[in-house]
Each structure stands twice: as C-alpha cells, then as structure tokens.
mmCIF file of C-alpha atoms and ligand atoms in Angstrom:
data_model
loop_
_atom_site.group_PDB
_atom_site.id
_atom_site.type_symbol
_atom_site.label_atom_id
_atom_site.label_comp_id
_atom_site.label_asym_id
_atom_site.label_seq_id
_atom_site.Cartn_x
_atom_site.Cartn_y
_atom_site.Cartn_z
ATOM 1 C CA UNK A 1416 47.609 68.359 24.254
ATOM 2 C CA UNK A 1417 48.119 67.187 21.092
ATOM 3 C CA UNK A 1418 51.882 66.444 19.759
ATOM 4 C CA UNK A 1419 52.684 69.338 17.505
ATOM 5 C CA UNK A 1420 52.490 67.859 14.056
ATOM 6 C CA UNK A 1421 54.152 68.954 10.573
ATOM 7 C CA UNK A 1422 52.362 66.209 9.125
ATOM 8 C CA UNK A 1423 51.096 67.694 5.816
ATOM 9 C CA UNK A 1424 47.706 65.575 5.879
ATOM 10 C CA UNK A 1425 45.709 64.405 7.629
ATOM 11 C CA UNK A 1426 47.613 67.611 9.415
ATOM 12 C CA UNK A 1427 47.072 70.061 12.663
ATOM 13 C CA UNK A 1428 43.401 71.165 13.328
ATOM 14 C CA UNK A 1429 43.154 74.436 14.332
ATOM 15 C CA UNK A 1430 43.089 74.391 18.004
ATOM 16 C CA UNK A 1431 39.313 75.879 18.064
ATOM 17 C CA UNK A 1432 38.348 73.002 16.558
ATOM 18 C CA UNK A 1433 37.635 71.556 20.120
ATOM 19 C CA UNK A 1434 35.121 73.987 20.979
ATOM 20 C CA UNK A 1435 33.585 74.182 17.839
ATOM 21 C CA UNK A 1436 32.916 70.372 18.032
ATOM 22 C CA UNK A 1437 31.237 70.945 21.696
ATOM 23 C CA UNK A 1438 29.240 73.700 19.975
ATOM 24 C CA UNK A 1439 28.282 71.213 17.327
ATOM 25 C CA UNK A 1440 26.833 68.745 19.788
ATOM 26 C CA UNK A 1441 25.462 71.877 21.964
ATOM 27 C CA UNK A 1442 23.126 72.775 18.362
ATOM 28 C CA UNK A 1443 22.115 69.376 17.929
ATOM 29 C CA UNK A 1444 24.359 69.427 14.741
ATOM 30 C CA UNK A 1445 25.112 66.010 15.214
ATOM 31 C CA UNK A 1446 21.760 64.388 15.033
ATOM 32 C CA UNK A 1447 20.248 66.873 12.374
ATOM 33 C CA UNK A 1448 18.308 65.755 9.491
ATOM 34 C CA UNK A 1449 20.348 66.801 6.588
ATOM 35 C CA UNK A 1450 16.483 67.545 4.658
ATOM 36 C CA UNK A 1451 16.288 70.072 7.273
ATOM 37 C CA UNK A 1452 16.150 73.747 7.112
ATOM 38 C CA UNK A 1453 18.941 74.141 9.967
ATOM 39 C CA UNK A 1454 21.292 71.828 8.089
ATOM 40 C CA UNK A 1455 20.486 73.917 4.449
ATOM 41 C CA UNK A 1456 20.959 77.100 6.319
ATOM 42 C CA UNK A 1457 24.719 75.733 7.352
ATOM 43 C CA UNK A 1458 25.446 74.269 3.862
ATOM 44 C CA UNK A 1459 24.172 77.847 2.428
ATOM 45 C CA UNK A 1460 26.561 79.511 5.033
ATOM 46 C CA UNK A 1461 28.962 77.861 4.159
ATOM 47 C CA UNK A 1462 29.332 77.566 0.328
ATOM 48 C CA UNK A 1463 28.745 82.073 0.771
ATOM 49 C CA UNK A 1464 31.954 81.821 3.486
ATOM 50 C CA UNK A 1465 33.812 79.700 0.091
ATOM 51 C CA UNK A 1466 32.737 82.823 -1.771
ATOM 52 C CA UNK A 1467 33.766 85.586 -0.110
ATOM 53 C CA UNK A 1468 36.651 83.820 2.173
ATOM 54 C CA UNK A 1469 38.563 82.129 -1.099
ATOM 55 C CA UNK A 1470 36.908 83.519 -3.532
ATOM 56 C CA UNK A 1471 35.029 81.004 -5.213
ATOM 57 C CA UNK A 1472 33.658 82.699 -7.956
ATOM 58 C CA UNK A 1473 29.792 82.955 -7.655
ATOM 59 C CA UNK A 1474 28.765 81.190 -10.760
ATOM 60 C CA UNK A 1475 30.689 78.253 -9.560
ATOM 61 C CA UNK A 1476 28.996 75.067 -8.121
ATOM 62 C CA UNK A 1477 30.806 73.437 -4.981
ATOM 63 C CA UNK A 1478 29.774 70.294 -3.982
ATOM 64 C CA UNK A 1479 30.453 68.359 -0.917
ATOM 65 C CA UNK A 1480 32.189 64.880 -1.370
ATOM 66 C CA UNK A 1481 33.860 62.800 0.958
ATOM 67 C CA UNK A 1482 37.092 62.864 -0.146
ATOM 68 C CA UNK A 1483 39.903 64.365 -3.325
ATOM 69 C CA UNK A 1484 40.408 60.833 -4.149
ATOM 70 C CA UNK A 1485 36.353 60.582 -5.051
ATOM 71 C CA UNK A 1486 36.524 63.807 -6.707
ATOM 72 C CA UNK A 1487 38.443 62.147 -9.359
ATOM 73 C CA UNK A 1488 36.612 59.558 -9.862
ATOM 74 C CA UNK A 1489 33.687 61.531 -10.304
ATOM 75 C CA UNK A 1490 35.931 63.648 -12.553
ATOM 76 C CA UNK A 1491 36.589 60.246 -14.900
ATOM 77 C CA UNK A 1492 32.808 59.537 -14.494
ATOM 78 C CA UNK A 1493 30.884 61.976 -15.195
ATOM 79 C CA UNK A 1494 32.827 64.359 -17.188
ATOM 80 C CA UNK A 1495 34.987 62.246 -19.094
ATOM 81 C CA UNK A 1496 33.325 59.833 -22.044
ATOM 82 C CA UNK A 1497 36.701 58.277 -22.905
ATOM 83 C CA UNK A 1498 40.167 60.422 -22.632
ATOM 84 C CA UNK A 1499 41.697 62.672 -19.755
ATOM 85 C CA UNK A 1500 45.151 63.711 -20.078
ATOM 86 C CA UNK A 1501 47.365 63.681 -17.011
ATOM 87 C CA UNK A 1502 50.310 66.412 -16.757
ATOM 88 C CA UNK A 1503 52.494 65.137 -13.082
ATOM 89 C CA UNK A 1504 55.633 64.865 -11.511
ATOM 90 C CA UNK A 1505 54.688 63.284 -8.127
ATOM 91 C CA UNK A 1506 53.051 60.809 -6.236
ATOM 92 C CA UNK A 1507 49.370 62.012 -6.297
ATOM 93 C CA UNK A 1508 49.278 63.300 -9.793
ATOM 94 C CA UNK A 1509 50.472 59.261 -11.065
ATOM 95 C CA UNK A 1510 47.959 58.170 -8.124
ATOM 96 C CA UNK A 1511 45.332 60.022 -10.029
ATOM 97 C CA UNK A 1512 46.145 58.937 -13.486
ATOM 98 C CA UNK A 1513 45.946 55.184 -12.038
ATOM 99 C CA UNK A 1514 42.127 56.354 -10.966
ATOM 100 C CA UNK A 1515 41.370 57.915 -13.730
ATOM 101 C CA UNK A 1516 42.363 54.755 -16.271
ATOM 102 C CA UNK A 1517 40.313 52.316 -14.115
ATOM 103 C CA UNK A 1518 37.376 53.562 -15.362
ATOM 104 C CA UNK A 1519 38.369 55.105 -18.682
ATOM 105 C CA UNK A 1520 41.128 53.155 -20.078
ATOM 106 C CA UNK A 1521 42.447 55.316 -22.733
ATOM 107 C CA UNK A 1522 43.215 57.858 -20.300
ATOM 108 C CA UNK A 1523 46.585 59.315 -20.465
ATOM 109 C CA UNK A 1524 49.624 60.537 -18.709
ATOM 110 C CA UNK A 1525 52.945 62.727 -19.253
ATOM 111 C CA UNK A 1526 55.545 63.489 -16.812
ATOM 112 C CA UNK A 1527 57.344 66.580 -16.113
ATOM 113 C CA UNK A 1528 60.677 67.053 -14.346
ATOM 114 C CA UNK A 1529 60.507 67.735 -10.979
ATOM 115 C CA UNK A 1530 62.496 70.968 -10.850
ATOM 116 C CA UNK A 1531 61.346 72.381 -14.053
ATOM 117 C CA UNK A 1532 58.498 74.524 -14.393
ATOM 118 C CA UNK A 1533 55.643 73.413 -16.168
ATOM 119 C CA UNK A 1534 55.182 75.310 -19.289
ATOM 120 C CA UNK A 1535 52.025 74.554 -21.152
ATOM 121 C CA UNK A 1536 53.258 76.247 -24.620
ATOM 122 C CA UNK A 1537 55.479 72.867 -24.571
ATOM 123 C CA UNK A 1538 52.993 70.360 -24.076
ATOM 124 C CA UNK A 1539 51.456 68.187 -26.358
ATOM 125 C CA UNK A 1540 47.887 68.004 -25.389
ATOM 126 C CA UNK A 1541 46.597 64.749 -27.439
ATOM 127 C CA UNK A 1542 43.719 65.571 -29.500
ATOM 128 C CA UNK A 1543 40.878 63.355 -27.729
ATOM 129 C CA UNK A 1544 41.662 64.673 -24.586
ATOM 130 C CA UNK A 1545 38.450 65.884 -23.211
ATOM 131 C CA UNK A 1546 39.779 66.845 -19.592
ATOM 132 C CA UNK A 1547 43.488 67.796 -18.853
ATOM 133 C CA UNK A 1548 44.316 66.685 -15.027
ATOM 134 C CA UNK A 1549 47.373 68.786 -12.875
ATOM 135 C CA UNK A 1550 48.166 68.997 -9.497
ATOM 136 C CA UNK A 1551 48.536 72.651 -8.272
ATOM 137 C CA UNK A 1552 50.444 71.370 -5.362
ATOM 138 C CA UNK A 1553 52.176 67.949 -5.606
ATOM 139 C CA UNK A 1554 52.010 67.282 -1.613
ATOM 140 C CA UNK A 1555 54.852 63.354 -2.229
ATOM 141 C CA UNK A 1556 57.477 66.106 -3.308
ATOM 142 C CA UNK A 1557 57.055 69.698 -2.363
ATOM 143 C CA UNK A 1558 56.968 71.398 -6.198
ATOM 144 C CA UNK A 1559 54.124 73.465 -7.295
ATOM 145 C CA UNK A 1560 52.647 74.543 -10.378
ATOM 146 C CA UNK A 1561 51.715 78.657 -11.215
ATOM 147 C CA UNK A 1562 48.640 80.020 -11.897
ATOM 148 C CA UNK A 1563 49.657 81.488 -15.305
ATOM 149 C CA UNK A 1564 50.865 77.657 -16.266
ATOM 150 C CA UNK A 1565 47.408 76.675 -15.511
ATOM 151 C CA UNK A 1566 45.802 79.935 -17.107
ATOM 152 C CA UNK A 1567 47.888 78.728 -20.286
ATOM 153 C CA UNK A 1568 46.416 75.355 -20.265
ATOM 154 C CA UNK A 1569 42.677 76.761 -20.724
ATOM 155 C CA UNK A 1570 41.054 76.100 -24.317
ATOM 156 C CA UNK A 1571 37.940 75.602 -26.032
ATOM 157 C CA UNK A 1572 39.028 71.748 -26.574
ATOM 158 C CA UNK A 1573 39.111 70.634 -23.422
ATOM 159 C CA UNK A 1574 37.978 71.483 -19.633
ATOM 160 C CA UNK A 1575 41.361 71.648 -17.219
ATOM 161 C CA UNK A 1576 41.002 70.188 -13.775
ATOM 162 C CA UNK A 1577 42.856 70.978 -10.831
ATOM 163 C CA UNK A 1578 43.775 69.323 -7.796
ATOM 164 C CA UNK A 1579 44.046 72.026 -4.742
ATOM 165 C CA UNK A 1580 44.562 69.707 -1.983
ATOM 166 C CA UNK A 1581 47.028 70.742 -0.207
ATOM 167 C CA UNK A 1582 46.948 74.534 -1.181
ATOM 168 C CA UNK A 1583 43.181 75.486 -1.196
ATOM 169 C CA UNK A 1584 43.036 77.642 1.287
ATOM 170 C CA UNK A 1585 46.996 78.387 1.738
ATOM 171 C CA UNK A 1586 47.480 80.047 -1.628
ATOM 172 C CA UNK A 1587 45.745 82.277 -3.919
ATOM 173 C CA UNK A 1588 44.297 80.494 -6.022
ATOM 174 C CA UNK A 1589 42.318 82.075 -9.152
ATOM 175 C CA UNK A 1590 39.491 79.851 -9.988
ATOM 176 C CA UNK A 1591 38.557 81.676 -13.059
ATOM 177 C CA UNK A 1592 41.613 79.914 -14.556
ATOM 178 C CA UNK A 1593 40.532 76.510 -14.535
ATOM 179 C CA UNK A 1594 37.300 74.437 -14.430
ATOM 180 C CA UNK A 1595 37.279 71.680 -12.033
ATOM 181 C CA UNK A 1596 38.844 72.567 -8.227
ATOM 182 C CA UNK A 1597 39.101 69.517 -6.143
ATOM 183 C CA UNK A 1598 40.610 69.364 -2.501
ATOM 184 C CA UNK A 1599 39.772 68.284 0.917
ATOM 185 C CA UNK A 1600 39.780 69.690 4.142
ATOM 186 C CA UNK A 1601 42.629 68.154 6.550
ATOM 187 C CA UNK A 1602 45.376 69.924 4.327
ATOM 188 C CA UNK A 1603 45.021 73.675 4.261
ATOM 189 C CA UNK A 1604 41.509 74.228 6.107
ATOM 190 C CA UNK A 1605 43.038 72.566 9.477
ATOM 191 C CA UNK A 1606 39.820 70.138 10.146
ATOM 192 C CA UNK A 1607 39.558 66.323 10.713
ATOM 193 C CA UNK A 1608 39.418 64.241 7.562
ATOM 194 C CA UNK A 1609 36.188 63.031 5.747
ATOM 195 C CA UNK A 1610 35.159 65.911 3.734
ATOM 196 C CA UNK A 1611 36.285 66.807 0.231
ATOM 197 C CA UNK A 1612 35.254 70.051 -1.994
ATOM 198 C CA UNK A 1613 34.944 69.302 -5.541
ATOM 199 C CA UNK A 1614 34.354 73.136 -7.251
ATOM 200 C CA UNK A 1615 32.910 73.294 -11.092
ATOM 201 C CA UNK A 1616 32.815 75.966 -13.525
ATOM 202 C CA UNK A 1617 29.473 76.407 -15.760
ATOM 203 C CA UNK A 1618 31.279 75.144 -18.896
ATOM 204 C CA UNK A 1619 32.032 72.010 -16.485
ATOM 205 C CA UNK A 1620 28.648 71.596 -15.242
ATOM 206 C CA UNK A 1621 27.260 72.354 -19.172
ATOM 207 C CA UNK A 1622 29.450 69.297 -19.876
ATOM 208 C CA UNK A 1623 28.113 66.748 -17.467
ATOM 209 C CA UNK A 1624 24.560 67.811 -18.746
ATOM 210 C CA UNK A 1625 25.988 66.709 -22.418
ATOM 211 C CA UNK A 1626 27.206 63.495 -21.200
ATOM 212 C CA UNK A 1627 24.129 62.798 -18.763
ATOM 213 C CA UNK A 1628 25.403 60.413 -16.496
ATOM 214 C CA UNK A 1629 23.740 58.840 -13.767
ATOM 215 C CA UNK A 1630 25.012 55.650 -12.989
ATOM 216 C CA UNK A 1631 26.549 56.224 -10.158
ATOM 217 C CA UNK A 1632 25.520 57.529 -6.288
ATOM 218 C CA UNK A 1633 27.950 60.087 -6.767
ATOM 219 C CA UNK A 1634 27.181 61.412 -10.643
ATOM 220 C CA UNK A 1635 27.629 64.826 -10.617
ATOM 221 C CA UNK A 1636 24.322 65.601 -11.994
ATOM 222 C CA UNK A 1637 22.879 63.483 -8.719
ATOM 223 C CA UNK A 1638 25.520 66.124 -6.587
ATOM 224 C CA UNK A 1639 24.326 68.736 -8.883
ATOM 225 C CA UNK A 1640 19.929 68.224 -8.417
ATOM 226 C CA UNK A 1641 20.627 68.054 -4.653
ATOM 227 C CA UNK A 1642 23.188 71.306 -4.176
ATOM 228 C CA UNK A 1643 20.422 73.183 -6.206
ATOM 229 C CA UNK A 1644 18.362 72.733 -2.169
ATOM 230 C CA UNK A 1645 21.515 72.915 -0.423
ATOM 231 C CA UNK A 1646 21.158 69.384 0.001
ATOM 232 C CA UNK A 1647 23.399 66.168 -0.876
ATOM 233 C CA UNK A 1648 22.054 62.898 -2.197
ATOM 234 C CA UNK A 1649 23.308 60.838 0.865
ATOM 235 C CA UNK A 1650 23.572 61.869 4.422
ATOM 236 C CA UNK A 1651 26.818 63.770 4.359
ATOM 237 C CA UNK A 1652 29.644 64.621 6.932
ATOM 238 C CA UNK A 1653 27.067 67.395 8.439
ATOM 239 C CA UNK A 1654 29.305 68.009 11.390
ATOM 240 C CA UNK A 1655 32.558 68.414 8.992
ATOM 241 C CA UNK A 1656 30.940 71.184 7.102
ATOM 242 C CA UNK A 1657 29.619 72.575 10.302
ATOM 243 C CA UNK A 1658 33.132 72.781 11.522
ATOM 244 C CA UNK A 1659 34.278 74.128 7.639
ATOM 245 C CA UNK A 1660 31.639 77.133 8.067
ATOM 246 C CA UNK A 1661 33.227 77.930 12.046
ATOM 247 C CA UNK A 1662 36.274 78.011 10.370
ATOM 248 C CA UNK A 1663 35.846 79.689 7.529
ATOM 249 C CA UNK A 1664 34.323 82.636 10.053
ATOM 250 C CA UNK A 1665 37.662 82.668 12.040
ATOM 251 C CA UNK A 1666 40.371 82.637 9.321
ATOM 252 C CA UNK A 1667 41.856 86.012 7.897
ATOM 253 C CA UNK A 1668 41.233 86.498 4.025
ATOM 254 C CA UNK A 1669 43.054 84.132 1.956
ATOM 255 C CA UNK A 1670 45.481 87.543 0.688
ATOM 256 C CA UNK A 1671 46.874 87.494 3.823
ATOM 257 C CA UNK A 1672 47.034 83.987 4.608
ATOM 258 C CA UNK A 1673 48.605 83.381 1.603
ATOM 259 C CA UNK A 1674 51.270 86.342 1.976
ATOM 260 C CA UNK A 1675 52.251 84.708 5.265
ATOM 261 C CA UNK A 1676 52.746 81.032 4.255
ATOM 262 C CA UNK A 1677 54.972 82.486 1.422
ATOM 263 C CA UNK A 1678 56.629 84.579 3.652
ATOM 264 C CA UNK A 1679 56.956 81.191 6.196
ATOM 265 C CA UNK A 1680 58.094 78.875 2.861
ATOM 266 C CA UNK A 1681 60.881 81.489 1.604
ATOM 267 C CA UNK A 1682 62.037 81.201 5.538
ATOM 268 C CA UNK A 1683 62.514 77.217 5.506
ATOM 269 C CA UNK A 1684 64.171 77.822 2.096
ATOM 270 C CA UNK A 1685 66.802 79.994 3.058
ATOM 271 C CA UNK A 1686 67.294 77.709 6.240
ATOM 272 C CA UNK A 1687 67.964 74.950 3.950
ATOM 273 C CA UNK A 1688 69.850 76.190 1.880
ATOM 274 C CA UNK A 1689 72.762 77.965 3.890
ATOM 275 C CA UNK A 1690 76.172 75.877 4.121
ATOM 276 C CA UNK A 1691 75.858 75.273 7.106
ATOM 277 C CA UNK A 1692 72.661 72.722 6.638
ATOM 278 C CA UNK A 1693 73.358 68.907 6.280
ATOM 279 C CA UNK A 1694 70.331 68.167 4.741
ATOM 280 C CA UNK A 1695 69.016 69.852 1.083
ATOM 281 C CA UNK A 1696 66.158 70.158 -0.690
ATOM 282 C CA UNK A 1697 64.341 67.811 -2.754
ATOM 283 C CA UNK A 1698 63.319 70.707 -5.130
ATOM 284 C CA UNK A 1699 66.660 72.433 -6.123
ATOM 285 C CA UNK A 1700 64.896 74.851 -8.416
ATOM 286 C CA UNK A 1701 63.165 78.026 -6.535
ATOM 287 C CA UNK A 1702 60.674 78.667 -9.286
ATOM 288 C CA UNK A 1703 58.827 75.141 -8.233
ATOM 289 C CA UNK A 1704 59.002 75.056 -4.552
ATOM 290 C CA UNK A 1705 56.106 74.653 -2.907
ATOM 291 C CA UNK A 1706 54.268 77.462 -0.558
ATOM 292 C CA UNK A 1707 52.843 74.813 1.556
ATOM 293 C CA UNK A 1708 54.788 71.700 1.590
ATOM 294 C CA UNK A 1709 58.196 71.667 2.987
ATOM 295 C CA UNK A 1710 60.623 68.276 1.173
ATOM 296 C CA UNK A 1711 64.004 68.145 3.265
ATOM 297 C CA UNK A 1712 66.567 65.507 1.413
ATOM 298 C CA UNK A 1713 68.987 64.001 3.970
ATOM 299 C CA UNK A 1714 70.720 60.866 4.144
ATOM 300 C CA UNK A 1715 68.565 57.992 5.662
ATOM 301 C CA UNK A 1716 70.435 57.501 9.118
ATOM 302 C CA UNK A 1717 70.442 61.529 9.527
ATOM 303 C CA UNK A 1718 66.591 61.088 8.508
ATOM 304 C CA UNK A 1719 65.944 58.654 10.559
ATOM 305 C CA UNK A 1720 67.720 59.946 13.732
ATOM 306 C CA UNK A 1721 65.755 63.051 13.277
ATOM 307 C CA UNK A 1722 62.406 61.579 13.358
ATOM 308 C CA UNK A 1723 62.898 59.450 16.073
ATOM 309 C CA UNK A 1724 64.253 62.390 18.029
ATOM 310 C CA UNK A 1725 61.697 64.707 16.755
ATOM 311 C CA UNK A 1726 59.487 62.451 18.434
ATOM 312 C CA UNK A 1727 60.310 62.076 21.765
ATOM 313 C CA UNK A 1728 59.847 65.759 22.334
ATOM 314 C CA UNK A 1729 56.988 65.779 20.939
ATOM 315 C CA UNK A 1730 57.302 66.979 17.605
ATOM 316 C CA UNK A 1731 55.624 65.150 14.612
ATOM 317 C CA UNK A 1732 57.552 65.304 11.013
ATOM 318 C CA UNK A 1733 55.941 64.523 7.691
ATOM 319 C CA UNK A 1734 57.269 60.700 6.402
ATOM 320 C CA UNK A 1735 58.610 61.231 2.962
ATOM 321 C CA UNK A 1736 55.818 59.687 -0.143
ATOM 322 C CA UNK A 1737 55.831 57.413 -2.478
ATOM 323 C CA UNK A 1738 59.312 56.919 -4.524
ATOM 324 C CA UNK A 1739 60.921 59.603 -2.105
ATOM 325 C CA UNK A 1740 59.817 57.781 0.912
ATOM 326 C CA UNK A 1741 63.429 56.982 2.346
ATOM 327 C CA UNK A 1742 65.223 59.989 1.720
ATOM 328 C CA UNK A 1743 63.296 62.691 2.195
ATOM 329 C CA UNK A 1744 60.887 64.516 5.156
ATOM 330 C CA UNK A 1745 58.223 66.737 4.594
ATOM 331 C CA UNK A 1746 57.044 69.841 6.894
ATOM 332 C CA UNK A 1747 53.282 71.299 6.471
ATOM 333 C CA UNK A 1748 53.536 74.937 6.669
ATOM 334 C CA UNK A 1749 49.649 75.317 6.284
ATOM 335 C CA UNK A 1750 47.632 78.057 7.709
ATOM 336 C CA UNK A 1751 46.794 76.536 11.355
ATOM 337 C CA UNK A 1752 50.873 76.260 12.854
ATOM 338 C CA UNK A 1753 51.375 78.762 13.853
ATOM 339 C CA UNK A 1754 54.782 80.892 14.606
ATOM 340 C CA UNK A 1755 55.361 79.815 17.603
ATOM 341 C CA UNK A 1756 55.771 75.967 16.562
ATOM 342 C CA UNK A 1757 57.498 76.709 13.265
ATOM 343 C CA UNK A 1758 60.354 78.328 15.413
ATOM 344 C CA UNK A 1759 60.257 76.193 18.019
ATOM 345 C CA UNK A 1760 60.334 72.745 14.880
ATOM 346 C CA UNK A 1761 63.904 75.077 13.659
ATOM 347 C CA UNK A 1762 65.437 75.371 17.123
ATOM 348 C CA UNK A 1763 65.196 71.672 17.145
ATOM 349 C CA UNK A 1764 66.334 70.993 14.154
ATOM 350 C CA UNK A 1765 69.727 73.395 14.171
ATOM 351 C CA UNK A 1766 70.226 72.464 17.687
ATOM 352 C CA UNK A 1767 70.360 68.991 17.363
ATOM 353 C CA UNK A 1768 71.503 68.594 13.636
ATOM 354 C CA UNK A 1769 73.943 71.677 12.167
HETATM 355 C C1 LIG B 1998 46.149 64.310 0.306
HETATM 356 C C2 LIG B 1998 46.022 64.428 -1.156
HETATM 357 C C3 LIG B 1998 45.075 63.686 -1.889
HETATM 358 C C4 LIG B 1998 44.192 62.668 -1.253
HETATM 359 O O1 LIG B 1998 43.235 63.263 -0.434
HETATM 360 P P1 LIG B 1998 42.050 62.369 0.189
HETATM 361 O O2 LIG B 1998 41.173 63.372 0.853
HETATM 362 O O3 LIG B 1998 42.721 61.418 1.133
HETATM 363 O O4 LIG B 1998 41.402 61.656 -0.932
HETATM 364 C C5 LIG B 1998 44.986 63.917 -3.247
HETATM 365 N N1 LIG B 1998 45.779 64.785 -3.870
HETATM 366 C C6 LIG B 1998 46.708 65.515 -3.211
HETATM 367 C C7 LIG B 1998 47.568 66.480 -3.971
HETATM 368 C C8 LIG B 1998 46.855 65.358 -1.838
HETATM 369 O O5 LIG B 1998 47.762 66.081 -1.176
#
C-alpha cells in the first residue's frame, strides 16, 4: 500500500486506479492507435462524462494537453497578440505571469492581499489587456477566489481565463462565467500526472480564429482541427484519458462532491482555529479559504517535527510553496481521501501536537 498522502499534487489516486490500469492493458488501450475508432470512441466518452459529470457546458471545446503549465502558454500564444493581465496572490498565479511575459512581454501583473477577497469593481483592468489571468484556487497558499468575483470580471473587452487546477472537479465551478478553464488531472480528478484539460468558450475559440496562429505544435487552432475528430495532433496520454473517462463513471456528481469537501474544509477550519491549536492558519480571513487546499502556519521546529513524524507512520503532508515554504504545511482535501484518512491525519495531529 501506498503511504497515505495529503500531498495536494501530484496527490492520492483513487484507489481504483489500479484496476482500471490492468483494464487498460486488458483493452489493448495501451498500444492503440490514437487515429483509431476505439481511441475516438474513449476521447468522445469522455469529453460527454466532462459534460454531464462537471458540467462543461456543451458549446464548450475541451482539449487535451499535457499539462496547466502548457495551457498557459498556449493561452499567451494563441490567444494573446500582445497584453494579458494577471490578477494573483500566490505562487502559481506569479508562476504564470512569468510564462505568460516570456512570450508576450508587455504582459502584466497586479497583486492582491492574501486575506482579502478579490473584488473586481476595484480593479483596474489596463486598457490593452486582451486576456485577464486568475487563479480560482491558489494551491502555494490555500485562498480562493468566488465565482461571482470571476462573474464580475466578464466584459466585452477582454476574454477572462481561469486556472482550475486544483479545484476542477472539487468545487462547483460555473463555466458560463469565464472563458478559458485550464487544470490538470493529479489535483482534484485523483489520477497520475501527464494530462492537462484546457476548456474554451466560443467567444475564446472565435478569438484564436481572429488571431490565426499556427506556429506552434500546440496552437490552439492545431488542438482545435484535431478535437473536431476526437483526435489530437500528437500521440497523446491515451491511457490518462482512458483512466479520466473510468473515473469520471465512478465519481458522484460534482453537487455532492463539492458539498462534502466544503463540509471536510469548514472541519479543518474549526480544528485550527480552537485555542487549543499551536499552529494557525495561513489564511486568517474565512471568506478566502480554500475548499480544497488546507495551509497550516506553525513555527519551523513544530513544522518540521511534524513532518518527520508524520512520516514514519506513514502519513504524507503537503511541503509548504514558494515564499511560504518554511512556515507553513499544506493538506489536500480533494475528492479521493477519503473519511477514514482525514480522521485518522487529525488523531495524529492532536495526539501528538495539542
Ligand atoms: C499544480 C498547479 C499548476 C501546475 O500544474 P502542472 O500540471 O504541473 O502544469 C498550475 N496551477 C495551479 C494552481 C496548480 O495548483
């Protein structure tokens, strides 16, 4: 078995993952032709699972990538002639912004404080921006943004992108509210790492057709031509989106996930925050806190005794990221721990630390 991890990426698979891998190899998944009608039949499968699972809205185009990280480069690439503007208060949303000015240079960022909300009414959008860039769930510290913040950002002037990766499939997320969903699978979905979801509205997909650019392997236009077959213009992670469809089939509607992960969050909250706890949390102001990503302040030798302890029972805690690397620890609750673990990761952590 495993260690049981709270790593919040590359996180815990969901144990069926085994057998669906045997199953994969028992199909002759693993050596299929990804021209082939078996392999469009999966990919078809499993962009109508997206659909009705998280509701992806129809009209939408999702597109199989390898990764978040080349979902914003494509992003900068092939939506973005010269300016996207970056809203963050983390780790990945800066990490992003770095991307994104590689390859368009004028690109631009603003920060928001950590334990305020965002509130778009306040922001400055700059008036060449031609894609604003968030991150629904800012994984390095824990703080998340609402879906009316990012429903306030929509406008005619600009498409508003969106990166999901650690919350697509954890919360609710309304897709009609933005254009551009980006995410990858070992956050939320519980599966092995190598496959990213990049998700497009028509308005997005009308802009890459304005722009009309193909320089690259991954140009959207290239992703877009092949998805129209249910095909990708390289050979892609087949047995990753195999194992996306199985679980897509097994997991409860994304309601009720997402009613028990908030249910699960509010739980390590309250934990935290009683008197009794010596550590606190990074996030101080409810309104942010995360649904899926757990940030636990402490001071450095309790942080470090805790890890080391965590581990020799077998119990895997989430490093802290970036700029809180030393001074904080981060628990996953996504969708695949289950109950059992969470109670058993707090009966360690009271027993050995209160
Ligand atoms: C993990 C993570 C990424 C990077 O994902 P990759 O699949 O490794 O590219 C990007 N953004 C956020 C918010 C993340 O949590």
């Amino acid at each position: 078995m495993p260690p049981v991890t709270f790593y919040p990426g590359p996180s815990k698979v969901y144990p069926e993952v085994a057998n669906y891998m045997q199953d994969a190899y028992n199909e002759g998944v693993l050596s299929i032709n990804h021209r082939s009608a078996a392999c469009m039949d999966i990919v078809k499968a499993t962009l109508d699972l997206l659909n009705r699972k998280l509701h992806v809205p129809a009209d939408y185009a999702v597109f199989f990538v390898s990764s978040a990280t080349e979902s914003w480069e494509i992003i900068s690439q092939s939506l973005v002639r010269e300016q996207s503007f970056h809203l963050y208060n983390g780790a990945f949303g800066k990490k992003w912004l770095e991307y994104a000015q590689n390859l368009r240079p004028l690109s631009i960022g603003a920060t928001f404080d950590l334990n305020t909300p965002l509130a778009a009414s306040q922001v400055e959008i700059p008036k060449k921006t031609e894609v604003v860039c968030l991150t629904q769930n800012e994984t390095s510290n824990g703080t998340q943004v609402s879906m009316e913040a990012i429903a306030a950002l929509q406008s005619e002037r600009y498409l508003t992108a969106v990166d999901a990766t650690s919350s697509l499939g954890g919360v609710l997320l309304d897709f009609t509210k933005a254009d551009i969903w980006l995410a990858s699978v070992q956050k939320c979905l519980g599966l092995p790492a190598g496959l990213g979801l990049l998700i497009c509205s028509p308005r997005a997909l009308q802009r890459a057709w304005e722009i009309k650019e193909r320089k690259h392997y991954n140009s959207l236009l290239f992703l877009q031509d092949n998805m129209q077959k249910f095909q990708t213009q390289y050979t892609p992670n087949v047995l990753n989106i195999y194992l996306l469809k199985r679980v897509l089939e097994q997991v409860a509607p994304i309601v009720e996930i997402a009613d028990r992960l908030q249910k699960q969050a509010s739980e390590w909250y309250t934990l935290f925050d009683t008197d009794a706890s010596p550590f606190r949390l990074l996030a101080q102001n409810p309104a942010v806190r995360s649904d899926t990503v757990i940030t636990v302040a402490a001071e450095p030798a309790l942080l470090s005794r805790i890890k080391s302890q965590a581990s020799q029972v077998g119990i895997l805690l989430g490093n802290g990221y970036g700029s809180w690397k030393d001074t904080t620890f981060r628990i996953a609750n996504f969708p695949a721990i289950t109950p059992g673990e969470i109670s058993m990761l707090k009966h360690f952590l009271v027993l050995n630390t209160w």
